[in-house]
Short mmCIF file of C-alpha atoms in Angstrom, two decimals:
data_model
loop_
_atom_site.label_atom_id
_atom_site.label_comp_id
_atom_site.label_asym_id
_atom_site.label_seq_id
_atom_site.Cartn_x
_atom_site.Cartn_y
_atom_site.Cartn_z
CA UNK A 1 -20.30 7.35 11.92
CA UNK A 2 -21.63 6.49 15.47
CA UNK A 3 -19.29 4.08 17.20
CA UNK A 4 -22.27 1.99 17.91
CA UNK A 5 -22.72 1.45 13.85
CA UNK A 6 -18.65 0.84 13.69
CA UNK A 7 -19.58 -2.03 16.20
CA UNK A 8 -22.73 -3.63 14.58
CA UNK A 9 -20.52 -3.37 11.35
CA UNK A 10 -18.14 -5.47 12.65
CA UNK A 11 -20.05 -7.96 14.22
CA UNK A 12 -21.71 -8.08 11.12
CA UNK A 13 -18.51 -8.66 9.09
CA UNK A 14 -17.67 -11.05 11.42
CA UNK A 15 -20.54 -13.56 10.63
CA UNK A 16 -20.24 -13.09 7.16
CA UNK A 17 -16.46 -14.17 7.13
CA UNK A 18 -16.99 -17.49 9.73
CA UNK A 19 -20.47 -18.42 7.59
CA UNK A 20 -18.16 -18.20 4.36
CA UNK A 21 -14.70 -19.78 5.84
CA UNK A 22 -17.00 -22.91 6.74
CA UNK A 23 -18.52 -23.28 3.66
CA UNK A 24 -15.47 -22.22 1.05
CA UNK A 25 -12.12 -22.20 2.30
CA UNK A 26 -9.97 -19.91 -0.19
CA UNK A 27 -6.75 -19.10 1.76
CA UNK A 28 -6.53 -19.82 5.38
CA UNK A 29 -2.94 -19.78 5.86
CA UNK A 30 -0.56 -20.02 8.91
CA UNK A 31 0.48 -17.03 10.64
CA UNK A 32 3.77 -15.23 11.31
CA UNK A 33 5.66 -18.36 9.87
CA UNK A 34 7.88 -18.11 12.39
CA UNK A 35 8.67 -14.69 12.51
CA UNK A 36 10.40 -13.37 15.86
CA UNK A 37 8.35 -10.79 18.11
CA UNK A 38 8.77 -7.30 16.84
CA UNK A 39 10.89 -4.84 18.67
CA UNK A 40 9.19 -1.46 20.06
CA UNK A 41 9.40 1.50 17.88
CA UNK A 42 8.74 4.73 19.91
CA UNK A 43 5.21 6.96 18.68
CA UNK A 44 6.19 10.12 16.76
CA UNK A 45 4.28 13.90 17.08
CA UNK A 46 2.90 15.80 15.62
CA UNK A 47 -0.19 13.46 15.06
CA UNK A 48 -1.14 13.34 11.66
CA UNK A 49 -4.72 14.64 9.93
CA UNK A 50 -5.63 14.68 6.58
CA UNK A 51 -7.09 17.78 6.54
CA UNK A 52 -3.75 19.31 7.43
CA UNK A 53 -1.89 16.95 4.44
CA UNK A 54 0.02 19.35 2.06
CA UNK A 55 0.56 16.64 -0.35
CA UNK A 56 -3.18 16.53 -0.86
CA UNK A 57 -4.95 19.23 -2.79
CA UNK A 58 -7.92 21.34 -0.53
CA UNK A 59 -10.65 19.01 -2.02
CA UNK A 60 -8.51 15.67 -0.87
CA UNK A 61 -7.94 16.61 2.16
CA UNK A 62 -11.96 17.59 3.00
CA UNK A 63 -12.47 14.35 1.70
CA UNK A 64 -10.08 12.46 3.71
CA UNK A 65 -8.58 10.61 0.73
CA UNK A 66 -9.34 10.47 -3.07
CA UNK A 67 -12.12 8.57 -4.08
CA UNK A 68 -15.61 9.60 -2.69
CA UNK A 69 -17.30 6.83 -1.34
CA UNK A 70 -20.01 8.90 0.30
CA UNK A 71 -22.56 9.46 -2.47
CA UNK A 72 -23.95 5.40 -2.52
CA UNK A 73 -22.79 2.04 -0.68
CA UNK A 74 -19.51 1.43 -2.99
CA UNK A 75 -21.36 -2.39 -3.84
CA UNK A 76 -24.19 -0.95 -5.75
CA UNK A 77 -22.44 1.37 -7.22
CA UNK A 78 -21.91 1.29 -11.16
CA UNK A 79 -18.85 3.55 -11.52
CA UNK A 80 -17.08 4.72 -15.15
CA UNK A 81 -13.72 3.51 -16.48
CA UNK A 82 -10.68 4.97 -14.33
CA UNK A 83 -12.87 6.69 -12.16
CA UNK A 84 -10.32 5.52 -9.04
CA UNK A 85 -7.64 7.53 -10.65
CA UNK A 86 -7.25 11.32 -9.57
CA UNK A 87 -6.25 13.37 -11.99
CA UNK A 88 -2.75 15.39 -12.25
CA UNK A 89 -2.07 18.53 -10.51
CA UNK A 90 0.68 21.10 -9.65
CA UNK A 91 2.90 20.63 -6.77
CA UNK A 92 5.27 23.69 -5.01
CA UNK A 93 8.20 22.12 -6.77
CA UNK A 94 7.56 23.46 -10.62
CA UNK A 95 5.80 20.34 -11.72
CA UNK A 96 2.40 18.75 -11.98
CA UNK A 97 2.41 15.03 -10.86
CA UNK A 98 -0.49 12.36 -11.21
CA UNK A 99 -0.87 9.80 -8.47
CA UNK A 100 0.52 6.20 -8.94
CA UNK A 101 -1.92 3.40 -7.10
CA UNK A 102 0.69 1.83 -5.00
CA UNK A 103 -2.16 -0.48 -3.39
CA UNK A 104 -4.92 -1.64 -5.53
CA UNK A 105 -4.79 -0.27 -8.57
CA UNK A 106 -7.10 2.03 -11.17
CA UNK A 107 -7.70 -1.10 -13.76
CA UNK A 108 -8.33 -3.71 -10.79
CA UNK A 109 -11.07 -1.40 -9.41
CA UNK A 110 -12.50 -1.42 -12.86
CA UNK A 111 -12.73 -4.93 -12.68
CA UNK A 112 -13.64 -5.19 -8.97
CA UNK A 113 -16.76 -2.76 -10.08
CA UNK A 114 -17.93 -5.67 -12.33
CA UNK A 115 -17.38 -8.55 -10.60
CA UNK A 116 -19.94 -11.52 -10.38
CA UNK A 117 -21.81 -12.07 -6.75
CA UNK A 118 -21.68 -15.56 -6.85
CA UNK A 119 -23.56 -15.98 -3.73
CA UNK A 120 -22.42 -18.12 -0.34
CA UNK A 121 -20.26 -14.51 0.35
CA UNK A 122 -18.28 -15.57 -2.76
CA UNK A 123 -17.79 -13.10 -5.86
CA UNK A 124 -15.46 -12.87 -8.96
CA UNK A 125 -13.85 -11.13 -11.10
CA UNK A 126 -14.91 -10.84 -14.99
CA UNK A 127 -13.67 -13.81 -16.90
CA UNK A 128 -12.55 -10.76 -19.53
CA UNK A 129 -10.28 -9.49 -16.84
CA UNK A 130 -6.56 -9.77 -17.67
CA UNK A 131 -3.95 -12.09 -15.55
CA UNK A 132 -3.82 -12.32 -12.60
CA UNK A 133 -7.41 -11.11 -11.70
CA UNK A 134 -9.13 -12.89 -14.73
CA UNK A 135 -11.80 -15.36 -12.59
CA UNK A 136 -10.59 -15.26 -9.54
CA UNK A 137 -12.52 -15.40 -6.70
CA UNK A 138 -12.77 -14.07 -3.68
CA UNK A 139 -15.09 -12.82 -0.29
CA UNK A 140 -17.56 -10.19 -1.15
CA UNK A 141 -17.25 -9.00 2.46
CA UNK A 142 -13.68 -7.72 2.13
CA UNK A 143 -13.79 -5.72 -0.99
CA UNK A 144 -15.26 -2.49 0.82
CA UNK A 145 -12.26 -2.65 3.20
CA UNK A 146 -9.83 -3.04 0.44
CA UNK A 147 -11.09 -0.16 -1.26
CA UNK A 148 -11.13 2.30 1.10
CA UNK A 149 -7.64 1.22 2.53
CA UNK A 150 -6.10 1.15 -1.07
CA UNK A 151 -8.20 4.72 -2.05
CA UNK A 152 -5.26 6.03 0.34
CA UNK A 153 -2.32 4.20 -0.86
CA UNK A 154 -1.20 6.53 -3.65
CA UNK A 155 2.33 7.76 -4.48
CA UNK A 156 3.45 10.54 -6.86
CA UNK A 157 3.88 9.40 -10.07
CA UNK A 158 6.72 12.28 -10.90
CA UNK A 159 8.78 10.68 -8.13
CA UNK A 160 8.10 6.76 -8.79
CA UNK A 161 10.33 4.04 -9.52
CA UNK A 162 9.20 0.43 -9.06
CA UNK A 163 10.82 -2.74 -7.91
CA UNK A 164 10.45 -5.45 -10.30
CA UNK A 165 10.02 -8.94 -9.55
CA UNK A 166 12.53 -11.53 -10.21
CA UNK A 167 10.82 -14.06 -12.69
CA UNK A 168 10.34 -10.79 -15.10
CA UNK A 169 14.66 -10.33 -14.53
CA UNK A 170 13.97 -7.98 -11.13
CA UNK A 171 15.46 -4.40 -11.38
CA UNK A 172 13.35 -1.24 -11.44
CA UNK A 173 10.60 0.34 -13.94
CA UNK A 174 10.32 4.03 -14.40
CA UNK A 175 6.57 4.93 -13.86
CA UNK A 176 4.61 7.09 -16.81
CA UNK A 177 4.46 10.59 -15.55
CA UNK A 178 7.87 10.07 -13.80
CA UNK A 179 10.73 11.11 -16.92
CA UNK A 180 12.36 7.80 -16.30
CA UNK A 181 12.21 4.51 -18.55
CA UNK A 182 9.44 3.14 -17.93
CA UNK A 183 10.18 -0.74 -19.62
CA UNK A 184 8.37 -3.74 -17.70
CA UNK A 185 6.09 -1.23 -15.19
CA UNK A 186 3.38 -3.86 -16.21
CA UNK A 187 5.25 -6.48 -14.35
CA UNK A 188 5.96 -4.27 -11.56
CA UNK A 189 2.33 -3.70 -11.79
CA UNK A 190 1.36 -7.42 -11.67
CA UNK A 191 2.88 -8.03 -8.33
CA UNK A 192 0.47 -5.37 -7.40
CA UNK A 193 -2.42 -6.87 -8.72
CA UNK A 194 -1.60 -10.57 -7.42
CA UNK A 195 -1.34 -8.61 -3.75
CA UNK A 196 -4.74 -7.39 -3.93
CA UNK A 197 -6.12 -11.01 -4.95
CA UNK A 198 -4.65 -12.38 -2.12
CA UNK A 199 -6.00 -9.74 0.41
CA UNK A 200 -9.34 -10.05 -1.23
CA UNK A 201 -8.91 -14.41 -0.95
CA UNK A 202 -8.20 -13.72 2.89
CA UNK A 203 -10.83 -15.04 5.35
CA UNK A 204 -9.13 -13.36 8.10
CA UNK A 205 -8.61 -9.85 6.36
CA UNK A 206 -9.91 -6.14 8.15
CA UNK A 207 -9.27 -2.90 7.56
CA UNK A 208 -6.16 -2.78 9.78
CA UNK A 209 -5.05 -6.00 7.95
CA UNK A 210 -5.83 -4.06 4.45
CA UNK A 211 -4.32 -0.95 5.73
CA UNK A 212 -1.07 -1.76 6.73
CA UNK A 213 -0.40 -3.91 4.41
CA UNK A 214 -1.04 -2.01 1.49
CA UNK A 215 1.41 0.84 3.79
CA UNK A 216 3.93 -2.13 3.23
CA UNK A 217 3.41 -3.02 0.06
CA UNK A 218 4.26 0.43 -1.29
CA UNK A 219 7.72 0.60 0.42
CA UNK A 220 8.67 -2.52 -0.78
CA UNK A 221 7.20 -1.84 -4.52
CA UNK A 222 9.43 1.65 -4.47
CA UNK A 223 12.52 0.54 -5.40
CA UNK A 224 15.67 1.40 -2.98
CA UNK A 225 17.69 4.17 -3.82
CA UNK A 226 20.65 1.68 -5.30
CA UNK A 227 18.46 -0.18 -7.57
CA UNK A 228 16.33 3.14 -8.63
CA UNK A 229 19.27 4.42 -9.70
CA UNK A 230 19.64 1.55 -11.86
CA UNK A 231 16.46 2.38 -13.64
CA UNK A 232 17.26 4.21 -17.46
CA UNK A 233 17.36 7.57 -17.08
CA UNK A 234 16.62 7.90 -13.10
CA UNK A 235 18.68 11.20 -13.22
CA UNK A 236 16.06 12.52 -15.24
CA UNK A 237 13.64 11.72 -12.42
CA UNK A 238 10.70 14.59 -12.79
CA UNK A 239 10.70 15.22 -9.15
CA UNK A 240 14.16 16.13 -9.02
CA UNK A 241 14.05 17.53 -5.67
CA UNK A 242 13.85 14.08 -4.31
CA UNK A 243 17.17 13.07 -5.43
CA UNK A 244 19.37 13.57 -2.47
CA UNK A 245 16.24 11.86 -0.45
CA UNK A 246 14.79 9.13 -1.95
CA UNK A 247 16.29 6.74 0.57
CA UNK A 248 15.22 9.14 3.44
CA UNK A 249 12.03 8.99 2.63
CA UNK A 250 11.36 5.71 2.23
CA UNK A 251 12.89 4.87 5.71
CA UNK A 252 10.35 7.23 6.79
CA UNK A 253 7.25 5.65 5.32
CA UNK A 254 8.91 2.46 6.51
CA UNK A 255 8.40 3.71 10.39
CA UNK A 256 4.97 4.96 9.92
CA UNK A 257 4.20 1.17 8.93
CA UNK A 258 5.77 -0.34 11.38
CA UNK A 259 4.29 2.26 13.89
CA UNK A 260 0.40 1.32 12.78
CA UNK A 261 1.60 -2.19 12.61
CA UNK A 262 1.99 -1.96 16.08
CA UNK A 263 -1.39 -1.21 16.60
CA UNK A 264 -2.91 -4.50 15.26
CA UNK A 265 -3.26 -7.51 17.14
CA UNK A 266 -1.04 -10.08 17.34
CA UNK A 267 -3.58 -12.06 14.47
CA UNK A 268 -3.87 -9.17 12.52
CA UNK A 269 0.49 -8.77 12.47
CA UNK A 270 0.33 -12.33 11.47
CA UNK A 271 -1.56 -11.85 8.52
CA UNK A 272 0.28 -8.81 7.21
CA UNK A 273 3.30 -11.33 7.81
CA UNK A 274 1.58 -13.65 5.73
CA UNK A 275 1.16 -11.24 2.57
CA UNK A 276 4.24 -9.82 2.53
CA UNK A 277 6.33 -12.66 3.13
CA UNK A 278 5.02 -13.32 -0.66
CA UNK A 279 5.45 -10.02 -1.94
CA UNK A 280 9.75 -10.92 -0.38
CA UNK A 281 9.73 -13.90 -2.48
CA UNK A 282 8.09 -12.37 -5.26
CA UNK A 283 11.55 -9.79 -5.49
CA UNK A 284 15.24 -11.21 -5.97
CA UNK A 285 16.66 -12.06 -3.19
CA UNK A 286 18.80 -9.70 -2.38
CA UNK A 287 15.76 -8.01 -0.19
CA UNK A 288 14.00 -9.62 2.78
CA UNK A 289 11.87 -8.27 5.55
CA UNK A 290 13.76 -7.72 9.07
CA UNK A 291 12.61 -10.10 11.97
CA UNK A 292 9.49 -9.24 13.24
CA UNK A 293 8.55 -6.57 10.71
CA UNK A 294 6.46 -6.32 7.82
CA UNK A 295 8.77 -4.07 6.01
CA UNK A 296 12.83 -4.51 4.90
CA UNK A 297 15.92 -3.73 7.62
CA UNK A 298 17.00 -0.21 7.35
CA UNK A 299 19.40 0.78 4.74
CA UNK A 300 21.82 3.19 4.25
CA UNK A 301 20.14 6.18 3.38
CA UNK A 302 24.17 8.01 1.59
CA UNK A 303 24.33 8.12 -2.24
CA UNK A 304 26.51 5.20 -3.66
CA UNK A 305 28.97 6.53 -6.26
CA UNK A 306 27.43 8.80 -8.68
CA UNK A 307 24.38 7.26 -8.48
CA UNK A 308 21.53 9.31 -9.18
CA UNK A 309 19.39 8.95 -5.94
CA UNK A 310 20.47 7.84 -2.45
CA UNK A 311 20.50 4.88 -1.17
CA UNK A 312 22.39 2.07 -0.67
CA UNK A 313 22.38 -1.71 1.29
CA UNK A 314 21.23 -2.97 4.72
CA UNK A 315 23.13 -0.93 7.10
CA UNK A 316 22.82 -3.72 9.93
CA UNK A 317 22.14 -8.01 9.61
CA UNK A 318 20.56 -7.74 12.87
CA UNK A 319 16.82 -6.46 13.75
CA UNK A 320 17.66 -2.64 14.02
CA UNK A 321 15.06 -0.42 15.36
CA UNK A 322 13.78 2.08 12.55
CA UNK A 323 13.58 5.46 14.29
CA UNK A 324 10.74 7.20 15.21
CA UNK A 325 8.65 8.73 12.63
CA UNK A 326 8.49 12.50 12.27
CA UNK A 327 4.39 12.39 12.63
CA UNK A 328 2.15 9.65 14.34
CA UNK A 329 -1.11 8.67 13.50
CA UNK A 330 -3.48 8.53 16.86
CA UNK A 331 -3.15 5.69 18.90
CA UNK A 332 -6.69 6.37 20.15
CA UNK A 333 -7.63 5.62 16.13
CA UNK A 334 -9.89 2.48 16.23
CA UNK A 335 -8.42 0.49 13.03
CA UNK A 336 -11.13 -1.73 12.67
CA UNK A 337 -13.34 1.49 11.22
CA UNK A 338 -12.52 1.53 7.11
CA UNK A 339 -12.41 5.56 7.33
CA UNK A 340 -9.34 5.60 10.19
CA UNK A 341 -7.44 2.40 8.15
CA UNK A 342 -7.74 4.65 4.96
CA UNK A 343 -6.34 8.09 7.01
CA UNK A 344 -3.54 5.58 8.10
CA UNK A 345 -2.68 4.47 4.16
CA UNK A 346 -2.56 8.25 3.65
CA UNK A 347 -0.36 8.81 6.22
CA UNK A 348 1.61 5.82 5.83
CA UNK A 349 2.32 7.02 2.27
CA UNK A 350 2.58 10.59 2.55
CA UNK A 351 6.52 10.69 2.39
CA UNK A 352 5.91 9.76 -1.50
CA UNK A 353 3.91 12.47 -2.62
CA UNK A 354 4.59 16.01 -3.44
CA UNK A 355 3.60 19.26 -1.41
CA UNK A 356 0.49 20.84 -3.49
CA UNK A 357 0.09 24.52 -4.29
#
């Protein structure tokens, strides 16, 4: 897309979210709630592409993500049940794995394609839409950046264990697909869901906004390596090769988010603040986000005991620097286009997925 229709798009968007934040005010909340200025984390190489993303099969990868938005404008367009899901497929490792939404997920899409335009920007979802989506509303304007940033926010399911929040008793939920127990993923789910409501509720939201935070919210969902463990039958994990680094792994999705957090602007860092300061209070509380990041301290990426995968507690109390990650994503990138902010939730989530054949 010419950069000249990137810039009428936003300018656009921009109208449309002051014309609706003076008529109905849904969520404007404070920003960084106090939060300390982030430390600098140092830009990793090789840059990353899609196109050259092994854990995508050839037709992802052409695509740049999953979903194909391409054919009609994604607001017109009347899709089938669990269309947003892509379907399972064979990795190197001996196994086939289907994906895992770790952003918005299939069944909210499903609902998102039938919401209500209620006009004044506003829409909703189905009043035949479970908890927490049933009715809510929300701004029409974001839902094309929330789709496009959550089409690339997908993990492995063979290699997925969730964090569960603390009014359902906290611990971890196998995922289906992934070999291990998979008792109260629904809740895990739900904290999912409730995420995506309150992106979609945010006045101030953009792609970068939707990007990175959805980058977030899928380190924070996959559960550390000591409370993964924890999970029935973890050592049965289908992606058994990720044993010996599941805590690796997640330390380095955790510095490709803070790296494209760093590319925001100072409002934009305030509202990923803002979200997942709730998803933190949503978990026991025995996890919190470092100072000045949108993602948790860095923990100990050894294997505690016998336990099945690695990982164990905060290494430091103080605001350690995460180290660089092993590939960057452009600095050049403009964020504010919804096609870069989706390559960036691919990128950000990469070090959950599988290499394919």
């Amino acid at each position: 897309m010419p950069p000249q229709n990137n810039q009428q798009k936003a300018k656009k968007k921009q109208a449309i979210q002051k014309n609706v934040a003076s008529k109905h005010k849904l969520s404007k909340t404070s920003g960084a709630g106090g939060i300390k200025k982030q430390k600098t984390v140092h830009h990793g190489k090789p840059s990353y592409r899609a196109l050259d993303d092994n854990t995508l099969t050839l037709v992802q990868q052409k695509r740049g993500g999953f979903f194909d938005f391409k054919p009609l404008p994604i607001k017109k367009k009347k899709i089938t049940k669990g269309a947003f899901r892509f379907e399972s497929n064979p990795t190197v490792h001996g196994y086939s794995s289907g994906y895992h939404e770790s952003g918005i997920t299939t069944d909210t899409t499903d609902h998102l394609w039938n919401r209500t335009q209620l006009g004044n920007g506003l829409s909703a979802f189905p009043s035949t839409a479970p908890n927490p989506l049933k009715g809510e509303k929300f701004y029409e304007s974001n839902v094309d950046s929330i789709l496009k940033a959550g089409d690339g926010a997908r993990t492995d399911t063979a290699q997925t264990i969730l964090s569960v929040p603390q009014v359902n008793g906290g611990g971890s939920a196998g995922h289906s697909g992934s070999n291990v127990k998979t008792t109260k993923q629904k809740q895990a789910h739900d904290l999912l869901r409730k995420t995506t409501v309150d992106m979609l509720r945010d006045n101030d939201m953009t792609p970068g906004v939707a990007s990175v935070t959805f980058g977030a919210l899928t380190v924070a969902s996959m559960a550390p390596g000591n409370l993964a463990s924890q999970a029935v039958d973890a050592k049965k994990i289908k992606a058994s090769q990720i044993k010996d680094h599941w805590e690796s792994q997640r330390e380095e999705a955790k510095s490709r988010v803070e790296h494209m957090y760093q590319t925001l602007s100072p409002k934009e860092q305030a509202r990923v603040n803002h979200h997942m300061s709730n998803v933190f209070k949503s978990l026991p509380s025995d996890r919190r986000l470092a100072n000045g990041r949108c993602t948790s301290p860095v923990r100990d990426k050894k294997r505690v005991g016998t336990n099945a995968l690695t990982g164990g507690g905060y290494v430091s109390s103080s605001n350690d620097v995460l180290p660089t990650p092993t590939h960057s994503l452009p600095i050049k990138g403009n964020m504010s286009n919804e096609e870069y902010a989706r390559t960036a939730t691919l990128y950000m989530t990469q070090p959950f997925r599988g290499r394919r054949k």
